[in-house]
Coordinates of C-alpha atoms in Angstrom, one line a residue:
X5 CA -149.6 207.7 26.2
X6 CA -150.6 206.9 29.1
X7 CA -154.3 207.1 29.3
X8 CA -154.2 205.5 25.8
X9 CA -152.3 202.4 26.7
X10 CA -155.0 202.2 30.0
X11 CA -157.7 202.7 27.9
X12 CA -157.2 199.4 25.8
X13 CA -155.9 197.7 28.5
X14 CA -159.6 198.3 29.9
X15 CA -161.2 197.5 26.9
X16 CA -159.2 194.7 26.6
X17 CA -160.4 193.1 29.7
X18 CA -163.8 193.3 28.7
X19 CA -162.8 191.4 25.7
X20 CA -161.6 188.4 28.4
X21 CA -165.6 187.6 29.3
X22 CA -166.8 187.3 25.9
X23 CA -163.9 184.5 25.0
X24 CA -164.5 181.0 25.7
X25 CA -162.2 179.3 24.0
X26 CA -158.6 178.6 25.9
X27 CA -156.4 179.3 23.0
X28 CA -157.9 182.6 21.8
X29 CA -157.8 183.6 25.9
X30 CA -154.6 182.4 26.3
X31 CA -153.4 184.7 23.2
X32 CA -155.7 187.7 24.3
X33 CA -153.8 186.8 28.1
X34 CA -150.1 187.2 26.3
X35 CA -151.4 190.3 24.3
X36 CA -152.8 191.7 27.8
X37 CA -149.1 190.3 29.2
X38 CA -147.1 193.2 26.7
X39 CA -149.3 196.0 27.3
X40 CA -149.3 195.6 30.5
X41 CA -145.4 195.3 30.8
X42 CA -145.4 198.3 28.1
X43 CA -147.8 200.7 30.2
X44 CA -144.6 199.6 33.9
X45 CA -142.4 200.2 31.6
X46 CA -143.1 204.3 31.0
X47 CA -144.0 204.9 34.4
X48 CA -140.0 203.6 35.5
X49 CA -137.0 205.0 34.4
X50 CA -135.1 201.0 33.8
X51 CA -136.9 198.5 31.7
X52 CA -135.5 195.2 34.2
X53 CA -138.7 194.8 36.3
X54 CA -140.3 195.4 32.7
X55 CA -138.7 192.4 31.5
X56 CA -139.0 190.3 34.3
X57 CA -142.3 191.1 34.5
X58 CA -143.0 189.7 31.0
X59 CA -140.9 186.6 31.3
X60 CA -142.7 186.1 34.5
X61 CA -146.7 185.9 32.9
X62 CA -145.7 184.1 29.7
X63 CA -144.5 181.0 31.7
X64 CA -147.4 181.1 34.1
X65 CA -149.0 180.6 31.3
X66 CA -147.4 178.4 29.6
X67 CA -148.1 176.3 32.3
X68 CA -151.9 177.1 32.4
X69 CA -151.9 176.3 28.9
X70 CA -150.3 172.9 29.4
X71 CA -153.2 172.8 31.9
X72 CA -155.8 173.8 30.0
X73 CA -154.6 171.4 26.8
X74 CA -154.8 168.8 28.7
X75 CA -157.9 168.7 30.7
X76 CA -160.0 170.0 27.8
X77 CA -160.9 168.3 24.9
X78 CA -160.3 168.8 20.8
X79 CA -162.6 171.4 20.2
X80 CA -162.5 173.2 17.5
X81 CA -161.2 176.7 17.7
X82 CA -164.2 179.1 16.7
X83 CA -162.6 182.3 15.2
X84 CA -165.1 185.2 16.2
X85 CA -164.8 188.3 14.0
X86 CA -167.1 190.6 15.5
X87 CA -164.5 191.1 18.3
X88 CA -161.8 190.5 15.5
X89 CA -163.2 193.6 13.6
X90 CA -164.1 195.5 17.0
X91 CA -160.6 195.2 18.1
X92 CA -159.2 196.3 14.9
X93 CA -161.8 199.2 15.3
X94 CA -160.6 199.9 19.3
X95 CA -156.9 199.5 17.3
X96 CA -157.1 201.7 14.7
X97 CA -158.9 204.4 16.6
X98 CA -156.1 204.9 19.3
X99 CA -153.2 204.8 16.5
X100 CA -155.5 207.5 14.6
X101 CA -154.8 209.5 17.9
X102 CA -151.9 209.1 18.6
X103 CA -150.7 210.4 15.3
X104 CA -152.6 213.5 15.2
X105 CA -151.4 214.2 18.8
X106 CA -147.8 213.8 17.0
X107 CA -146.8 211.0 19.6
X108 CA -144.7 208.3 18.3
X109 CA -143.4 205.1 19.4
X110 CA -140.4 207.1 20.3
X111 CA -141.8 207.5 24.3
X112 CA -142.3 203.7 24.4
X113 CA -138.7 203.4 23.8
X114 CA -137.2 201.2 27.1
X115 CA -134.0 202.2 28.3
X116 CA -131.2 200.7 26.8
X117 CA -128.1 200.7 28.6
X118 CA -127.8 200.2 32.4
X119 CA -127.4 203.6 34.6
X120 CA -126.5 202.8 37.7
X121 CA -127.0 206.1 38.5
X122 CA -131.0 205.9 37.5
X123 CA -131.5 202.7 39.3
X124 CA -130.1 202.7 43.1
X125 CA -132.1 200.0 44.1
X126 CA -130.4 197.7 42.0
X127 CA -126.9 198.7 43.6
X128 CA -128.5 198.1 46.8
X129 CA -129.7 194.6 46.2
X130 CA -125.7 193.5 45.1
X131 CA -123.8 195.7 47.5
X132 CA -121.7 193.9 49.9
X133 CA -123.5 194.3 53.1
X134 CA -125.9 192.1 52.0
X135 CA -123.8 189.6 49.6
X136 CA -125.0 186.9 52.4
X137 CA -129.0 187.2 52.1
X138 CA -127.4 187.0 48.0
X139 CA -125.6 184.2 48.6
X140 CA -128.5 182.4 51.0
X141 CA -131.1 182.8 48.4
X142 CA -129.1 181.3 45.7
X143 CA -128.4 178.4 47.7
X144 CA -132.4 178.3 48.8
X145 CA -133.7 178.2 45.4
X146 CA -131.3 176.0 43.8
X147 CA -132.1 173.2 46.8
X148 CA -135.7 174.0 46.0
X149 CA -135.4 173.0 42.3
X150 CA -133.7 169.8 42.9
X151 CA -136.8 168.6 45.8
X152 CA -139.1 169.8 43.5
X153 CA -137.3 167.9 41.0
X154 CA -137.3 164.5 43.4
X155 CA -141.0 165.1 44.7
X156 CA -142.7 164.9 41.1
X157 CA -143.3 161.6 39.5
X158 CA -142.6 161.6 35.1
X159 CA -145.7 159.9 35.4
X160 CA -147.8 160.3 38.2
X161 CA -148.4 163.4 37.7
X162 CA -151.2 166.2 37.4
X163 CA -151.2 165.8 33.4
X164 CA -152.1 163.3 31.7
X165 CA -149.5 161.2 29.5
X166 CA -149.2 161.2 26.3
X167 CA -148.3 157.4 26.2
X168 CA -151.9 154.9 27.1
X169 CA -150.5 151.6 29.4

């Protein structure tokens, strides 16, 4: 199963070279980040790292999409049928291979609950000896967020404004 996920990830990496539209690149990167998080989730005991990875990747993609959509011109979305057919054929090839090997999607199922005996690293982060470090990190992040929100000007930012003055 992990070999199939890795091969699909590398095939998607090859598709990225042929993409010209920012929307298609963004969709491919979102699908790519889901596959990478599935691979990480199947390799680890807990799914917390997988969830945090997907949230960070999708958040970064949203920021990139905002910048690209404000900078790029209004070009039409051209759907490349050859790449779509190639992707569908590869998907059905791997799906057929997975069914023939009698593997199901149950092997990709994430850990439903939190079992603290398996994820001892999370216990070490929030124990009493690291309490001051955790409080310092929370205060530092809140202070940084407040400073950044005061520094950023709403009308003089890097994005184009929608109202023309």
